[in-house]
Short mmCIF file of C-alpha atoms in Angstrom, two decimals:
data_model
loop_
_atom_site.label_atom_id
_atom_site.label_comp_id
_atom_site.label_asym_id
_atom_site.label_seq_id
_atom_site.Cartn_x
_atom_site.Cartn_y
_atom_site.Cartn_z
CA MET A 12 0.00 0.00 0.00
CA GLN A 13 1.89 3.02 -1.26
CA MET A 14 1.81 6.38 0.48
CA ALA A 15 -0.26 8.77 -1.58
CA THR A 16 1.61 12.00 -0.95
CA THR A 17 3.28 14.56 -3.17
CA ARG A 18 4.66 17.57 -1.36
CA GLU A 19 3.78 20.00 -4.13
CA ARG A 20 0.09 19.27 -3.58
CA PHE A 21 0.12 20.62 -0.06
CA THR A 22 -0.24 24.24 0.96
CA ASP A 23 1.91 26.14 3.43
CA GLU A 24 -1.04 25.97 5.81
CA GLN A 25 -1.18 22.18 5.59
CA ASN A 26 2.56 21.95 6.15
CA GLN A 27 2.28 24.02 9.33
CA ARG A 28 -0.63 21.90 10.50
CA ALA A 29 1.44 18.78 9.78
CA LEU A 30 4.29 20.09 11.92
CA GLY A 31 1.73 20.88 14.60
CA LEU A 32 0.32 17.36 14.51
CA VAL A 33 3.68 15.65 15.08
CA LEU A 34 5.08 18.17 17.56
CA GLY A 35 1.73 18.38 19.32
CA ALA A 36 1.57 14.63 19.86
CA ALA A 37 5.12 14.50 21.22
CA VAL A 38 4.56 17.54 23.45
CA GLY A 39 1.33 16.15 24.90
CA ASP A 40 3.02 12.82 25.52
CA ALA A 41 6.04 14.37 27.27
CA LEU A 42 3.99 16.81 29.32
CA GLY A 43 1.60 14.10 30.44
CA ALA A 44 4.26 11.50 31.27
CA PRO A 45 5.07 12.74 34.82
CA PHE A 46 1.39 12.48 35.76
CA GLU A 47 0.74 8.98 34.36
CA PHE A 48 -1.22 6.77 36.78
CA GLY A 49 -1.93 9.86 38.89
CA ALA A 50 -5.21 11.20 40.19
CA PRO A 51 -7.45 13.65 38.35
CA GLY A 52 -6.38 17.22 39.03
CA ASP A 53 -2.71 16.44 39.72
CA TYR A 54 -1.47 18.74 36.96
CA ARG A 55 -3.17 21.86 38.32
CA ARG A 56 -2.15 20.97 41.85
CA ARG A 57 1.46 21.00 40.64
CA PHE A 58 1.02 24.01 38.32
CA PRO A 59 -1.85 26.24 39.48
CA THR A 60 -0.84 28.84 36.88
CA PRO A 61 1.23 28.60 33.68
CA VAL A 62 5.01 28.61 34.15
CA LEU A 63 6.22 30.98 31.44
CA GLY A 64 9.82 31.25 32.62
CA GLY A 65 12.63 28.75 33.09
CA ARG A 66 11.93 25.41 31.46
CA GLY A 67 8.20 25.79 31.84
CA GLU A 68 6.22 22.77 33.02
CA MET A 69 8.46 20.16 31.38
CA ILE A 70 9.59 18.48 34.61
CA GLY A 71 10.11 14.82 33.71
CA GLY A 72 9.93 12.05 36.27
CA GLY A 73 6.89 9.86 36.61
CA SER A 74 6.77 6.09 36.99
CA PHE A 75 9.53 5.51 34.43
CA GLY A 76 11.87 8.38 35.36
CA TRP A 77 11.50 10.34 32.13
CA ALA A 78 13.86 13.24 31.51
CA PRO A 79 12.22 16.69 31.27
CA GLY A 80 10.60 16.91 27.85
CA GLU A 81 11.17 13.24 26.99
CA PHE A 82 8.37 11.55 25.08
CA THR A 83 7.29 8.00 25.92
CA ASP A 84 6.28 4.79 24.18
CA ASP A 85 3.34 6.57 22.54
CA THR A 86 5.49 8.80 20.35
CA GLN A 87 8.29 6.23 20.11
CA MET A 88 5.95 3.69 18.56
CA ALA A 89 4.39 6.29 16.26
CA ILE A 90 7.84 7.23 15.00
CA ALA A 91 8.66 3.56 14.43
CA LEU A 92 5.48 3.23 12.36
CA GLY A 93 6.22 6.39 10.39
CA GLU A 94 9.85 5.49 9.73
CA ALA A 95 8.76 2.06 8.52
CA LEU A 96 6.39 3.74 6.05
CA LEU A 97 9.19 5.99 4.84
CA GLN A 98 11.68 3.14 4.51
CA HIS A 99 9.31 1.03 2.41
CA GLY A 100 7.64 3.87 0.55
CA GLY A 101 4.27 2.77 1.85
CA TYR A 102 2.63 0.41 4.28
CA ASP A 103 4.26 -3.01 4.54
CA PRO A 104 3.42 -5.00 7.69
CA ASP A 105 6.72 -6.91 7.65
CA THR A 106 8.70 -3.66 7.70
CA VAL A 107 6.47 -2.21 10.41
CA TRP A 108 6.86 -5.37 12.48
CA ALA A 109 10.66 -5.19 12.24
CA TRP A 110 10.62 -1.60 13.48
CA PHE A 111 8.16 -2.41 16.29
CA ARG A 112 10.26 -5.34 17.51
CA ALA A 113 13.51 -3.35 17.39
CA TRP A 114 11.86 -0.63 19.46
CA CYS A 115 10.34 -3.09 21.93
CA ASP A 116 13.65 -4.86 22.61
CA THR A 117 14.98 -1.91 24.63
CA ALA A 118 11.89 0.19 25.43
CA ASN A 119 11.25 0.65 29.14
CA ASP A 120 7.53 1.35 28.81
CA VAL A 121 5.55 -1.07 26.66
CA GLY A 122 1.87 -1.87 27.08
CA ASN A 123 1.06 -5.42 28.12
CA GLN A 124 -0.91 -6.25 24.97
CA THR A 125 1.75 -4.77 22.71
CA ARG A 126 4.61 -6.54 24.48
CA TRP A 127 2.77 -9.86 24.32
CA ALA A 128 2.15 -9.50 20.59
CA LEU A 129 5.72 -8.43 19.80
CA ARG A 130 7.15 -11.54 21.41
CA HIS A 131 6.20 -13.28 18.17
CA ALA A 132 8.86 -13.13 15.47
CA ASP A 133 6.22 -12.83 12.74
CA TRP A 134 3.03 -10.79 13.01
CA ARG A 135 1.16 -13.60 11.26
CA ASP A 136 1.77 -15.81 14.30
CA VAL A 137 0.02 -13.49 16.75
CA PRO A 138 -3.20 -15.21 17.88
CA ARG A 139 -6.29 -13.37 16.73
CA ASP A 140 -7.85 -13.69 20.17
CA THR A 141 -9.66 -10.41 20.79
CA GLU A 142 -10.02 -10.76 24.55
CA SER A 143 -8.59 -7.73 26.41
CA SER A 144 -7.01 -6.29 23.26
CA ALA A 145 -9.09 -3.11 22.88
CA GLY A 146 -6.51 -0.97 24.66
CA ASN A 147 -5.31 2.40 23.39
CA GLY A 148 -1.96 1.18 22.02
CA ALA A 149 -3.04 1.08 18.37
CA LEU A 150 -4.72 4.47 18.70
CA MET A 151 -1.77 6.28 20.27
CA ARG A 152 0.67 5.40 17.48
CA ALA A 153 -1.61 6.05 14.50
CA PHE A 154 -1.08 9.78 13.95
CA PRO A 155 1.70 9.48 11.30
CA LEU A 156 -0.84 7.77 9.04
CA ALA A 157 -2.86 10.99 8.90
CA LEU A 158 0.12 12.61 7.17
CA ALA A 159 1.39 9.74 5.05
CA PHE A 160 -2.06 9.11 3.58
CA LEU A 161 -3.42 12.64 3.70
CA ASP A 162 -4.47 12.74 0.05
CA ALA A 163 -5.33 9.04 -0.23
CA ASP A 164 -8.95 8.07 -0.60
CA ASP A 165 -10.75 7.20 2.61
CA ASP A 166 -10.97 3.49 1.87
CA LEU A 167 -7.22 3.09 1.42
CA ALA A 168 -6.36 5.19 4.46
CA ARG A 169 -8.89 3.30 6.60
CA ASP A 170 -7.61 -0.10 5.47
CA VAL A 171 -4.03 0.82 6.42
CA VAL A 172 -5.08 2.13 9.83
CA LEU A 173 -7.14 -0.97 10.60
CA HIS A 174 -4.42 -3.36 9.47
CA GLN A 175 -1.61 -1.73 11.47
CA ALA A 176 -3.86 -1.75 14.53
CA GLY A 177 -4.56 -5.45 14.15
CA LEU A 178 -0.87 -6.31 14.18
CA THR A 179 -0.84 -5.97 17.97
CA HIS A 180 -4.49 -5.37 18.94
CA PRO A 181 -6.80 -7.92 17.27
CA ASP A 182 -10.00 -6.50 18.76
CA PRO A 183 -11.69 -4.61 15.89
CA ALA A 184 -12.59 -1.78 18.27
CA ALA A 185 -8.89 -0.90 18.63
CA GLY A 186 -8.61 -0.40 14.90
CA TRP A 187 -11.83 1.53 14.49
CA GLY A 188 -10.88 3.88 17.30
CA ALA A 189 -7.55 4.52 15.58
CA TRP A 190 -9.36 5.18 12.30
CA LEU A 191 -11.78 7.65 13.87
CA ALA A 192 -8.82 9.58 15.29
CA VAL A 193 -6.88 9.55 12.01
CA ALA A 194 -9.97 10.66 10.08
CA MET A 195 -10.45 13.62 12.42
CA MET A 196 -6.76 14.50 12.12
CA ARG A 197 -6.99 14.44 8.32
CA GLN A 198 -9.86 16.91 8.47
CA ALA A 199 -7.89 19.21 10.75
CA LEU A 200 -4.85 19.02 8.46
CA ARG A 201 -7.09 20.32 5.66
CA GLY A 202 -8.13 23.29 7.77
CA GLN A 203 -11.57 21.89 8.58
CA ASP A 204 -13.17 21.47 11.98
CA PRO A 205 -12.08 17.95 12.96
CA PHE A 206 -15.45 17.24 14.56
CA ASP A 207 -17.79 18.49 11.81
CA ASN A 208 -18.34 15.03 10.30
CA LEU A 209 -18.04 13.03 13.49
CA GLU A 210 -21.57 11.64 13.33
CA ALA A 211 -21.03 10.35 9.80
CA LEU A 212 -17.66 8.91 10.81
CA VAL A 213 -19.17 7.01 13.72
CA ASP A 214 -22.00 5.80 11.49
CA SER A 215 -19.35 4.23 9.22
CA VAL A 216 -18.15 2.00 12.06
CA PRO A 217 -19.52 -1.56 11.90
CA GLU A 218 -22.64 -2.09 13.95
CA ALA A 219 -20.89 -4.37 16.44
CA GLN A 220 -18.56 -1.53 17.52
CA ARG A 221 -20.66 1.53 16.67
CA LYS A 222 -22.73 1.82 19.84
CA ASP A 223 -19.73 1.97 22.17
CA PHE A 224 -18.11 4.79 20.20
CA ALA A 225 -21.38 6.66 19.72
CA SER A 226 -22.05 6.64 23.45
CA VAL A 227 -18.88 8.62 24.20
CA LEU A 228 -18.45 10.67 21.02
CA LEU A 229 -21.97 11.71 19.97
CA SER A 230 -23.97 12.05 23.15
CA GLY A 231 -22.60 15.25 24.65
CA TRP A 232 -20.38 13.07 26.80
CA THR A 233 -18.14 14.72 29.41
CA PRO A 234 -15.58 13.16 31.77
CA ASN A 235 -18.22 13.30 34.50
CA ASP A 236 -20.27 10.71 32.61
CA PRO A 237 -19.66 6.94 32.78
CA ALA A 238 -17.07 5.59 30.36
CA PRO A 239 -14.46 2.84 30.12
CA SER A 240 -11.04 3.71 31.54
CA ASN A 241 -8.76 5.86 29.43
CA GLY A 242 -6.49 2.86 29.04
CA SER A 243 -9.14 1.53 26.64
CA VAL A 244 -9.59 2.76 23.09
CA TRP A 245 -13.06 4.14 23.89
CA GLY A 246 -12.09 6.04 27.02
CA CYS A 247 -8.85 7.39 25.58
CA LEU A 248 -10.44 8.65 22.37
CA ALA A 249 -13.43 10.10 24.22
CA GLN A 250 -11.23 12.06 26.61
CA ALA A 251 -8.90 13.32 23.86
CA VAL A 252 -11.82 14.48 21.72
CA TRP A 253 -13.50 16.13 24.70
CA ALA A 254 -10.27 17.93 25.67
CA VAL A 255 -9.84 19.45 22.21
CA ARG A 256 -13.53 20.04 21.55
CA SER A 257 -14.23 21.83 24.83
CA THR A 258 -11.27 24.24 24.73
CA ALA A 259 -10.05 27.02 22.46
CA SER A 260 -6.25 26.61 22.30
CA PHE A 261 -3.58 23.95 22.14
CA GLU A 262 -2.41 24.73 25.66
CA SER A 263 -5.84 24.51 27.25
CA ALA A 264 -6.60 21.26 25.40
CA ILE A 265 -3.45 19.55 26.67
CA VAL A 266 -3.95 20.75 30.23
CA ALA A 267 -7.57 19.53 30.12
CA ALA A 268 -6.43 16.11 28.91
CA ILE A 269 -3.76 15.70 31.60
CA GLN A 270 -6.10 16.92 34.32
CA LEU A 271 -8.19 13.77 33.81
CA GLY A 272 -5.49 11.58 35.36
CA ASN A 273 -4.50 7.91 34.89
CA ASP A 274 -3.17 7.33 31.32
CA THR A 275 -2.27 10.98 30.95
CA ASP A 276 0.56 10.64 28.45
CA THR A 277 -1.54 8.71 25.95
CA VAL A 278 -4.66 10.86 26.21
CA ALA A 279 -2.52 14.00 25.89
CA CYS A 280 -0.61 12.48 22.95
CA VAL A 281 -3.83 11.85 21.00
CA ALA A 282 -5.25 15.22 22.04
CA GLY A 283 -1.94 16.86 21.10
CA ALA A 284 -2.01 15.45 17.58
CA LEU A 285 -5.58 16.65 17.09
CA ALA A 286 -4.98 20.05 18.65
CA GLY A 287 -1.63 20.49 16.89
CA ALA A 288 -3.26 19.92 13.52
CA ARG A 289 -6.12 22.23 14.49
CA TYR A 290 -4.02 25.16 15.77
CA SER A 291 -0.80 24.49 13.79
CA VAL A 292 2.78 24.47 14.98
CA GLN A 293 2.47 28.17 15.82
CA GLY A 294 -0.19 27.40 18.42
CA ILE A 295 2.08 25.14 20.49
CA PRO A 296 3.78 26.95 23.39
CA SER A 297 7.50 27.25 22.74
CA ARG A 298 8.29 26.52 26.40
CA TRP A 299 7.01 23.00 25.68
CA ALA A 300 8.02 22.40 22.06
CA THR A 301 11.61 23.59 22.55
CA TYR A 302 12.44 20.88 25.07
CA VAL A 303 10.63 17.89 23.58
CA HIS A 304 12.94 15.00 22.71
CA GLY A 305 13.27 11.22 22.76
CA ALA A 306 14.95 8.20 21.24
CA LEU A 307 14.20 4.68 20.10
CA ASP A 308 16.09 1.70 18.77
CA ALA A 309 15.54 0.99 15.08
CA PRO A 310 16.51 -2.12 13.09
CA ASP A 311 19.78 -0.41 12.12
CA GLY A 312 20.62 1.40 15.34
CA ARG A 313 19.47 4.05 17.76
CA LEU A 314 17.68 7.19 16.56
CA VAL A 315 17.43 10.45 18.49
CA TYR A 316 14.73 13.06 17.90
CA ARG A 317 14.51 16.63 19.07
CA MET A 318 12.29 19.46 17.92
CA ASP A 319 14.04 19.94 14.56
CA HIS A 320 14.09 16.19 13.89
CA LEU A 321 10.37 15.89 14.60
CA GLN A 322 9.67 18.68 12.12
CA GLN A 323 11.80 16.90 9.51
CA PHE A 324 9.89 13.68 10.24
CA ALA A 325 6.58 15.45 9.58
CA ARG A 326 7.85 16.93 6.30
CA ARG A 327 9.10 13.56 5.09
CA LEU A 328 5.75 11.94 5.85
CA LEU A 329 4.13 14.55 3.61
CA GLY A 330 6.43 13.46 0.80
CA GLY A 331 8.91 16.30 1.09
CA THR A 332 12.53 16.68 2.02
CA ASP A 333 14.15 18.83 4.65
CA ARG A 334 14.09 22.54 3.85
CA SER A 335 17.27 24.04 2.50
CA GLU A 336 19.01 26.44 4.84
CA THR A 337 20.54 29.80 3.95
CA PRO A 338 24.19 30.00 5.08
CA PRO A 339 24.66 32.15 8.19
CA GLU A 340 25.85 35.72 7.77
CA SER A 341 28.76 37.30 9.59
CA PRO A 342 27.98 37.59 13.31
CA ALA A 343 25.96 40.58 14.50
CA GLY A 344 25.28 41.29 18.15
CA PRO A 345 24.40 40.66 20.84
CA GLN A 346 23.44 44.34 21.08
CA GLU A 347 21.54 45.56 24.13
CA VAL A 348 18.33 47.31 23.06
CA ALA A 349 16.76 47.59 26.53
CA PRO A 350 18.05 46.66 29.99
CA TRP A 351 19.08 42.98 29.85
CA LEU A 352 17.40 42.55 26.44
CA HIS A 353 19.58 42.00 23.37
CA ALA A 354 19.21 41.63 19.60
CA ALA A 355 21.40 39.40 17.44
CA ASP A 356 21.55 37.29 14.34
CA LEU A 357 22.10 33.53 14.42
CA LEU A 358 25.89 33.57 14.70
CA GLY A 359 25.88 36.56 17.02
CA ALA A 360 23.59 34.75 19.44
CA ASN A 361 25.78 31.68 19.11
CA ASP A 362 28.61 33.51 20.91
CA ALA A 363 26.51 34.45 23.95
CA PRO A 364 27.34 33.08 27.42
CA THR A 365 25.49 29.85 28.10
CA ASP A 366 23.69 31.30 31.12
CA TRP A 367 21.90 33.79 28.85
CA ALA A 368 18.40 32.88 27.71
CA ILE A 369 17.93 32.53 23.95
CA VAL A 370 14.68 33.23 22.09
CA SER A 371 15.18 31.84 18.59
CA LEU A 372 12.88 32.80 15.71
CA CYS A 373 14.56 30.63 13.09
CA ARG A 374 15.89 27.11 12.78
CA THR A 375 18.97 26.59 14.91
CA ARG A 376 20.10 22.99 14.30
CA ASP A 377 20.67 22.50 18.05
CA ARG A 378 23.18 25.37 18.23
CA PHE A 379 21.83 26.36 21.63
CA ALA A 380 21.47 22.95 23.23
CA ASN A 381 24.06 24.04 25.81
CA HIS A 382 21.80 26.90 26.92
CA ASP A 383 19.58 25.47 29.63
CA ILE A 384 17.00 28.23 29.16
CA ARG A 385 15.89 28.78 25.59
CA ARG A 386 12.84 29.06 23.36
CA GLN A 387 12.38 28.25 19.69
CA VAL A 388 9.41 29.98 18.07
CA TYR A 389 8.18 29.06 14.58
CA LEU A 390 8.06 32.14 12.32
CA ILE A 391 8.41 32.38 8.54
CA ASP A 392 9.73 35.64 7.08
CA GLU A 393 7.24 35.87 4.21
CA SER A 394 4.51 38.42 3.57
CA GLU A 395 1.73 36.08 2.49
CA PRO A 396 -0.70 35.53 5.42
CA GLU A 397 -0.88 31.78 4.81
CA ARG A 398 2.83 31.47 5.57
CA ASN A 399 2.13 32.24 9.26
CA ILE A 400 -1.37 30.98 10.00
CA GLY A 401 -0.90 31.38 13.75
CA LEU A 402 1.10 34.61 13.69
CA ALA A 403 -0.67 36.19 16.67
CA SER A 404 -0.10 33.09 18.81
CA ALA A 405 3.58 32.88 17.86
CA VAL A 406 4.30 36.55 18.56
CA ARG A 407 2.41 36.48 21.86
CA ASP A 408 4.34 33.37 22.86
CA ALA A 409 7.68 35.01 22.06
CA VAL A 410 6.88 38.26 23.88
CA ASP A 411 5.52 36.39 26.90
CA ALA A 412 8.76 34.40 26.99
CA VAL A 413 10.89 37.56 26.85
CA ASP A 414 8.96 39.13 29.71
CA ALA A 415 9.06 36.00 31.87
CA LEU A 416 12.78 35.45 31.32
CA LEU A 417 13.63 39.09 32.01
CA ALA A 418 11.56 38.90 35.20
CA GLU A 419 13.83 36.06 36.34
CA GLY A 420 16.83 38.41 36.11
CA ARG A 421 18.27 36.82 32.96
CA ASN A 422 20.01 38.36 30.01
CA VAL A 423 17.77 37.56 27.04
CA ILE A 424 18.74 37.44 23.36
CA VAL A 425 16.12 37.63 20.62
CA HIS A 426 17.45 36.54 17.24
CA CYS A 427 16.54 35.18 13.84
CA HIS A 428 18.75 34.07 10.97
CA GLY A 429 19.86 37.54 9.87
CA GLY A 430 18.66 39.51 12.89
CA ARG A 431 16.39 41.66 10.71
CA SER A 432 12.70 41.11 10.10
CA ARG A 433 11.60 38.44 12.58
CA THR A 434 13.84 39.86 15.29
CA GLY A 435 12.31 43.25 14.58
CA LEU A 436 8.78 41.86 14.71
CA VAL A 437 9.19 40.42 18.20
CA LEU A 438 11.22 43.28 19.66
CA LYS A 439 8.75 45.85 18.32
CA ALA A 440 5.84 43.84 19.71
CA TRP A 441 7.63 43.72 23.06
CA ALA A 442 8.24 47.49 23.01
CA MET A 443 4.64 48.23 22.03
CA ARG A 444 3.36 46.18 24.95
CA THR A 445 6.00 47.41 27.41
CA TYR A 446 6.20 51.11 26.54
CA GLY A 447 2.81 51.67 24.92
CA TYR A 448 4.37 52.56 21.56
CA SER A 449 2.56 52.58 18.25
CA GLU A 450 4.06 50.43 15.52
CA ARG A 451 5.86 53.43 13.99
CA GLU A 452 7.16 54.56 17.36
CA ALA A 453 8.46 51.05 18.01
CA HIS A 454 10.03 51.13 14.54
CA SER A 455 11.93 54.35 15.34
CA TRP A 456 12.98 53.03 18.74
CA LEU A 457 14.42 49.80 17.34
CA ALA A 458 16.05 51.47 14.33
CA ASP A 459 18.03 53.60 16.79
CA GLN A 460 19.04 50.56 18.87
CA TRP A 461 19.81 47.80 16.34
CA TYR A 462 21.56 48.35 13.02
CA ARG A 463 20.46 45.04 11.45
CA TYR A 464 16.75 45.76 11.93
CA ALA A 465 14.58 45.88 8.79
CA ASP A 466 10.82 46.12 8.27
CA TYR A 467 10.42 44.97 4.67
CA ASN A 468 7.78 42.39 5.66
CA ASP A 469 4.48 44.20 5.09
CA ALA A 470 2.48 41.44 6.80
CA PHE A 471 4.47 41.90 10.01
CA VAL A 472 4.02 45.68 9.93
CA GLU A 473 0.29 45.37 9.26
CA PHE A 474 -0.11 42.81 12.05
CA LEU A 475 1.56 45.07 14.60
CA ASP A 476 -0.32 48.13 13.40
CA SER A 477 -3.76 46.49 13.33
CA ASP A 478 -3.83 43.40 15.54
CA TRP A 479 -1.19 43.68 18.24
CA PRO A 480 -2.30 45.31 21.51
CA SER A 481 -0.52 48.50 22.50
CA PRO A 482 -1.46 49.62 26.02
CA ALA A 483 -2.44 53.24 26.44
CA ARG A 484 0.40 55.44 27.65
CA PRO A 485 0.23 56.54 31.29
#
């Protein structure tokens, strides 16, 4: 079953939603991991208010001693599935099985049903006994299929989702739950409300499984209503859908999912994929996305993934290659533009002391991994609105980070590749909010402070002039 993707068919918006889907799943997984098996409400007891400074809420720990920002078996297994698709050029169960078994050999967190199935050298030898196999393991790993088969017809995409689910989870409900999630993700990737066609989707489920899904997806269900545990496919999908459907941002959706307790990493992983596709990569808080990472063993060795690698993974699943990168310019900065706040380009920021906080607005290729406190915000320096579909969220995130890091007494560097347009956008937004400047006043202020600044991006200027809040002057 070949992947039906050609990168040229996809818009910039769909690419940003694809990055959001993969990063969102990994972020939800990593953020939920410390609270796995915990009680409802544990997250807000630990974090009554958002932690905008430091390393945010990425604390690590939990039952398996995860590092801060480390994703778990949910994302590991999804990556194994996606890499198997990429290796074969489509869905091949033998290739998928080899990747699953290589991962399982050294993984420290494997679901009971999955581990039992992967003890068999050949997937064909796994007994088709459906008893106790409707867990959420096939659902949690399915999100790469939404990308790899985004422009495939529904029948092909559904058949692949159902077959991969059955490799380890023979109960048909496990596969149909995975398909419902992938179908909703595909809608979100196309810019549609992922829940608009939910009734028709549930109606397409065979009668033997339909009632159980309808009872938690179509009935106005809330977590206060009876439902199977979120370790099951029904409970996990119901909670993930509720978390995204009942909130208005990526952050609030993930917090709502984790607040439900028990299998928090998996529910937040599924919710994160849905919410990431819905709000795009620019809707994911940088204090979470910057630190997400993990590793797994593949048939040919160990693979490590950080934020940049996860973005590359998403692009490859869409049929593309990694974006080319403009060579760095000669270093500029750091130049102080306000007390403790500095502007720079990529190489200028690279020379900063490691105890300085870095707010990056371009790709960095892990240049700042030795800076414990950092943020990487997704911004594209293009004037077309569709190139930054979550521009307001991204700018607000960057300015909030600057304020929080300054409040901690840190030197803060804001930089992009050349230190010009994106750096100017964020520093002007900060000055408008801090000093009450208009866009033109912020322009004059920054032009006097930072020689690399440029405002050739009309979309950035218009956004600041029309949509960015500027408090009234005292």
